[in-house]
XYZ file of C-alpha atoms in Angstrom:
317
model
C 13.362 27.014 -0.679
C 15.734 24.899 -0.703
C 15.840 23.117 -4.364
C 17.167 19.623 -3.346
C 16.299 18.114 -6.683
C 20.706 16.462 -7.199
C 21.005 15.832 -3.587
C 21.330 11.519 -3.700
C 23.733 9.879 -6.151
C 22.536 6.844 -7.541
C 20.694 3.520 -6.284
C 23.771 1.869 -4.227
C 22.893 -1.361 -4.010
C 19.472 -3.497 -2.585
C 19.159 -6.768 -0.318
C 16.465 -9.623 -2.081
C 15.549 -12.248 0.253
C 14.965 -15.704 -1.583
C 14.011 -19.006 0.368
C 16.420 -20.888 -1.759
C 19.844 -18.777 -1.123
C 21.881 -22.144 -2.900
C 19.785 -21.496 -6.236
C 19.752 -17.727 -6.259
C 23.800 -17.809 -5.580
C 24.078 -19.763 -9.028
C 21.404 -17.802 -10.429
C 23.289 -14.449 -10.279
C 26.885 -15.879 -11.045
C 26.385 -19.150 -13.569
C 23.403 -17.105 -15.368
C 23.523 -13.569 -14.757
C 27.477 -13.709 -14.915
C 27.852 -11.685 -11.380
C 30.288 -12.468 -8.831
C 30.063 -13.264 -5.203
C 32.195 -10.833 -3.789
C 31.849 -11.560 0.378
C 29.387 -14.482 1.847
C 28.776 -14.160 6.069
C 26.556 -16.789 7.252
C 22.686 -16.569 5.580
C 23.802 -13.218 2.698
C 25.546 -13.246 0.443
C 27.238 -9.638 -1.044
C 27.123 -9.643 -5.215
C 28.857 -7.566 -7.974
C 28.178 -7.326 -12.372
C 31.714 -6.261 -13.817
C 31.414 -2.638 -14.277
C 29.947 -1.586 -10.391
C 31.926 0.939 -8.764
C 31.313 0.265 -5.394
C 32.041 -3.640 -3.393
C 28.648 -4.771 -3.929
C 25.421 -3.926 -5.389
C 23.139 -6.506 -4.686
C 23.120 -8.805 -0.957
C 20.886 -12.064 -1.005
C 19.325 -12.864 2.607
C 18.405 -16.527 3.374
C 14.726 -16.374 4.258
C 11.329 -18.099 4.480
C 9.988 -15.619 1.772
C 11.268 -13.376 -1.350
C 10.453 -10.907 -1.091
C 12.586 -6.637 -0.799
C 14.963 -6.086 2.903
C 15.937 -2.863 1.991
C 17.589 -0.742 -0.808
C 20.427 1.810 0.006
C 21.023 5.400 -2.258
C 24.062 6.668 -2.408
C 24.767 10.923 -1.336
C 26.196 12.885 -3.278
C 28.508 14.229 -0.403
C 28.713 14.325 3.451
C 26.550 17.765 3.597
C 24.238 16.334 1.223
C 24.144 13.579 3.962
C 23.898 15.568 6.582
C 20.956 17.407 5.161
C 19.126 14.572 4.304
C 18.623 12.876 6.800
C 17.981 16.101 9.048
C 14.916 15.334 6.799
C 14.377 12.326 7.100
C 14.307 12.503 10.310
C 11.737 15.687 10.561
C 9.560 13.709 8.865
C 10.051 10.807 11.112
C 9.972 8.148 9.077
C 14.253 7.556 10.832
C 15.126 4.638 12.814
C 19.130 4.862 13.488
C 22.138 5.079 12.151
C 24.390 2.010 11.663
C 27.711 1.176 10.082
C 28.191 -0.238 6.961
C 28.092 -3.411 5.957
C 31.720 -4.922 3.520
C 33.978 -1.980 5.107
C 30.845 0.681 3.927
C 30.519 3.891 6.667
C 28.126 5.406 8.334
C 24.360 4.671 6.805
C 21.386 5.898 8.381
C 18.102 3.489 8.019
C 15.130 4.770 7.700
C 11.707 3.421 5.844
C 8.970 4.529 3.096
C 5.350 6.155 3.699
C 4.670 2.615 2.013
C 7.301 0.094 4.863
C 9.672 0.200 1.746
C 12.966 -0.208 4.465
C 16.101 2.267 2.531
C 19.543 3.704 3.181
C 20.769 6.196 2.582
C 24.856 5.981 3.066
C 28.222 8.689 1.419
C 31.311 7.041 2.201
C 31.738 3.599 0.361
C 34.075 0.529 -0.544
C 34.531 0.466 -4.033
C 35.489 -2.860 -5.771
C 39.115 -2.882 -6.373
C 39.991 -6.091 -8.345
C 43.228 -8.297 -7.918
C 45.334 -9.223 -10.821
C 42.323 -12.499 -12.516
C 40.000 -9.697 -12.167
C 41.487 -6.870 -13.464
C 39.772 -5.344 -16.660
C 42.949 -4.150 -19.281
C 40.693 -1.456 -20.135
C 41.752 1.172 -16.728
C 38.177 2.188 -16.561
C 36.299 -0.300 -16.013
C 35.893 -2.546 -12.327
C 36.552 -4.987 -13.270
C 37.394 -7.444 -16.026
C 34.131 -8.296 -18.652
C 33.057 -11.926 -16.717
C 32.337 -14.606 -20.504
C 29.511 -16.111 -18.456
C 25.950 -15.686 -18.805
C 24.449 -12.832 -19.195
C 27.283 -10.542 -18.945
C 25.258 -7.843 -17.264
C 26.938 -4.709 -16.579
C 25.568 -2.431 -14.103
C 22.396 -2.529 -11.656
C 19.929 -0.050 -13.571
C 16.782 0.670 -11.488
C 14.537 -0.603 -8.736
C 10.858 -0.884 -9.549
C 8.685 -1.204 -6.191
C 4.769 -1.690 -5.084
C 2.785 1.104 -3.368
C -0.483 1.444 -2.453
C -0.420 5.095 -1.672
C 1.996 6.478 -5.179
C 1.714 9.777 -3.751
C 2.759 9.696 -0.165
C 5.134 7.868 -1.600
C 6.177 10.113 -4.024
C 5.644 12.832 -1.478
C 8.370 11.866 -0.187
C 11.212 10.958 -2.052
C 10.756 14.726 -3.320
C 10.210 16.710 -0.392
C 12.037 15.063 1.603
C 15.018 13.120 -0.239
C 15.595 14.293 -3.562
C 15.068 13.587 -7.848
C 13.086 14.377 -9.956
C 10.032 12.504 -11.539
C 10.547 11.844 -15.087
C 7.691 10.033 -16.473
C 4.158 9.438 -14.560
C 0.797 6.769 -15.406
C -2.127 9.106 -14.497
C -5.927 8.008 -14.321
C -8.571 10.177 -13.267
C -6.102 12.346 -12.711
C -4.766 9.755 -9.226
C -0.802 8.401 -10.093
C -0.814 5.075 -10.855
C 2.694 4.768 -11.120
C 6.270 7.205 -10.597
C 9.841 7.192 -11.459
C 12.464 8.855 -10.225
C 15.996 10.671 -11.657
C 18.096 11.507 -9.342
C 20.963 11.524 -12.400
C 20.881 12.231 -16.619
C 19.836 8.625 -16.619
C 16.444 8.208 -17.471
C 14.700 7.025 -13.644
C 16.805 4.448 -10.854
C 13.346 4.259 -9.370
C 9.482 2.722 -9.764
C 6.647 3.337 -7.832
C 3.742 1.319 -9.560
C 0.676 0.570 -7.554
C 0.064 -2.900 -5.214
C -3.350 -3.685 -5.652
C -2.622 -6.298 -3.071
C -3.177 -4.498 0.860
C 0.189 -5.436 1.286
C 2.511 -2.423 2.290
C 6.770 -2.615 1.438
C 6.484 -5.026 -1.878
C 8.645 -5.397 -4.243
C 8.841 -5.577 -7.709
C 11.334 -5.961 -9.623
C 15.168 -5.527 -9.432
C 16.983 -4.688 -12.851
C 20.857 -5.011 -14.312
C 22.344 -4.130 -17.219
C 23.524 -5.085 -20.743
C 25.427 -3.083 -23.046
C 22.714 -3.585 -26.376
C 20.100 -4.810 -26.946
C 20.974 -7.980 -29.145
C 22.206 -8.995 -25.802
C 19.153 -8.651 -23.950
C 17.851 -11.563 -27.187
C 20.530 -13.318 -26.048
C 19.442 -13.745 -22.618
C 16.650 -14.943 -23.031
C 17.738 -17.937 -24.777
C 20.441 -18.312 -21.469
C 17.494 -18.244 -19.851
C 15.380 -20.840 -22.139
C 18.026 -23.954 -22.462
C 18.893 -22.941 -18.445
C 14.747 -23.790 -17.335
C 13.900 -20.313 -16.177
C 11.411 -19.044 -16.649
C 10.336 -15.796 -18.564
C 7.466 -13.743 -17.577
C 7.348 -11.543 -20.467
C 9.333 -9.656 -22.856
C 12.051 -9.557 -24.996
C 10.423 -6.263 -26.057
C 10.539 -2.387 -26.180
C 8.893 0.062 -23.339
C 6.774 2.412 -24.830
C 8.216 4.241 -20.503
C 11.387 4.330 -20.255
C 11.831 2.436 -23.995
C 13.802 -0.136 -22.218
C 13.958 -2.907 -24.174
C 14.281 -5.893 -22.154
C 13.154 -9.092 -20.842
C 11.806 -10.121 -17.348
C 12.547 -13.385 -15.271
C 12.388 -15.500 -12.183
C 15.020 -16.033 -9.492
C 15.010 -19.441 -7.967
C 13.707 -18.021 -5.304
C 10.735 -16.547 -6.901
C 12.014 -12.806 -7.175
C 11.355 -10.635 -10.624
C 14.142 -9.872 -12.229
C 14.244 -7.529 -15.678
C 17.184 -7.329 -18.038
C 17.164 -4.137 -19.814
C 19.224 -2.339 -22.465
C 18.593 1.003 -20.756
C 19.708 2.336 -24.681
C 21.669 5.730 -25.087
C 19.047 7.706 -23.271
C 19.960 10.050 -20.822
C 17.911 13.233 -19.519
C 20.150 16.101 -19.644
C 17.210 18.972 -20.570
C 17.762 21.043 -17.574
C 13.929 22.758 -18.521
C 12.801 18.554 -19.038
C 9.144 18.367 -18.350
C 7.378 14.539 -16.858
C 5.544 13.081 -18.932
C 1.907 12.038 -18.552
C 0.663 9.505 -19.548
C -2.744 8.393 -19.658
C -5.301 4.825 -19.401
C -5.560 5.288 -23.261
C -2.095 5.373 -24.103
C -1.557 2.914 -21.324
C -3.146 0.328 -22.901
C -1.713 0.116 -25.909
C 1.081 -1.559 -24.528
C 4.341 -1.575 -24.495
C 5.989 0.240 -27.618
C 5.661 -2.186 -30.252
C 1.818 -3.304 -29.251
C 2.835 -6.039 -27.090
C 0.088 -6.235 -24.311
C 1.073 -5.902 -21.003
C 0.729 -9.838 -18.218
C -1.387 -9.661 -16.570
C 1.277 -11.109 -13.471
C 2.560 -7.938 -14.298
C 0.626 -5.907 -12.404
C -0.657 -8.562 -9.813
C 2.224 -10.249 -9.369
C 5.103 -8.553 -6.445
C 6.739 -10.098 -3.419
C 5.886 -11.554 -1.043
C 2.731 -12.777 -2.299
C -0.596 -12.892 0.185
C -0.024 -16.552 0.379
C 3.624 -16.500 1.074
C 2.599 -14.245 4.820
């Protein structure tokens, strides 16, 4: 049987929809410290200072918040061809198109719950000018010294009605491994997907709204746990709503802060600590109802909105 575990390289970029494009741009540039690299009509393209690609976040003006699409980068051209063939055989492929901002050909498809996604290999790596060049040649661009100073895109959390179907498509068609999962009464409630040595690039949790293709949160990483605490102060001083944190997750042990950007999308500022999955015989960690009822790592109870709010909300449609 074909081993497709390592066909994907990493989460590449995410498109978020926002009804307040200008305010969202200011949030990500001035509060998170990201760089605006291109603007095209009603779309803005941004990156964190150590993202090697030209952009990792696309903001698009829309009447409500939510996710437009997200993208995987394949590990090679041959891996891309194999995954596209598998997606087409699963009858979830849409079409090839030219990648945005100078990227190579990209294949568009849908996950079983309706989330729009892309996969590609040929990319456009960020080339800093003298103003943005780091003093260290192994950093993509200089430390911004602005706002929360997020370093790189980390992971994406999506909501899905059918976790089983979503997981089957991910692991049998696209690749990756399940590092952790929540299971209540033999039914999965959440799944964490790793496609490299990071503990996860994608999380899928159960959607109780009855809607399809919804977004939960996008995460950008900072260098230390202390910087997550500083991010909370920056949010406080700038009137940014803090939903929960700073605190430490039990699942994956991420040190987290959840806020909302002006368009209404949930954003996590996080430090994944030094946790990597290097064990070739690694076994999925399974969390049960009793364990999850204890809350986060140090006992903080998960706020209700974390389970009920995703974008778009039913009243937005």
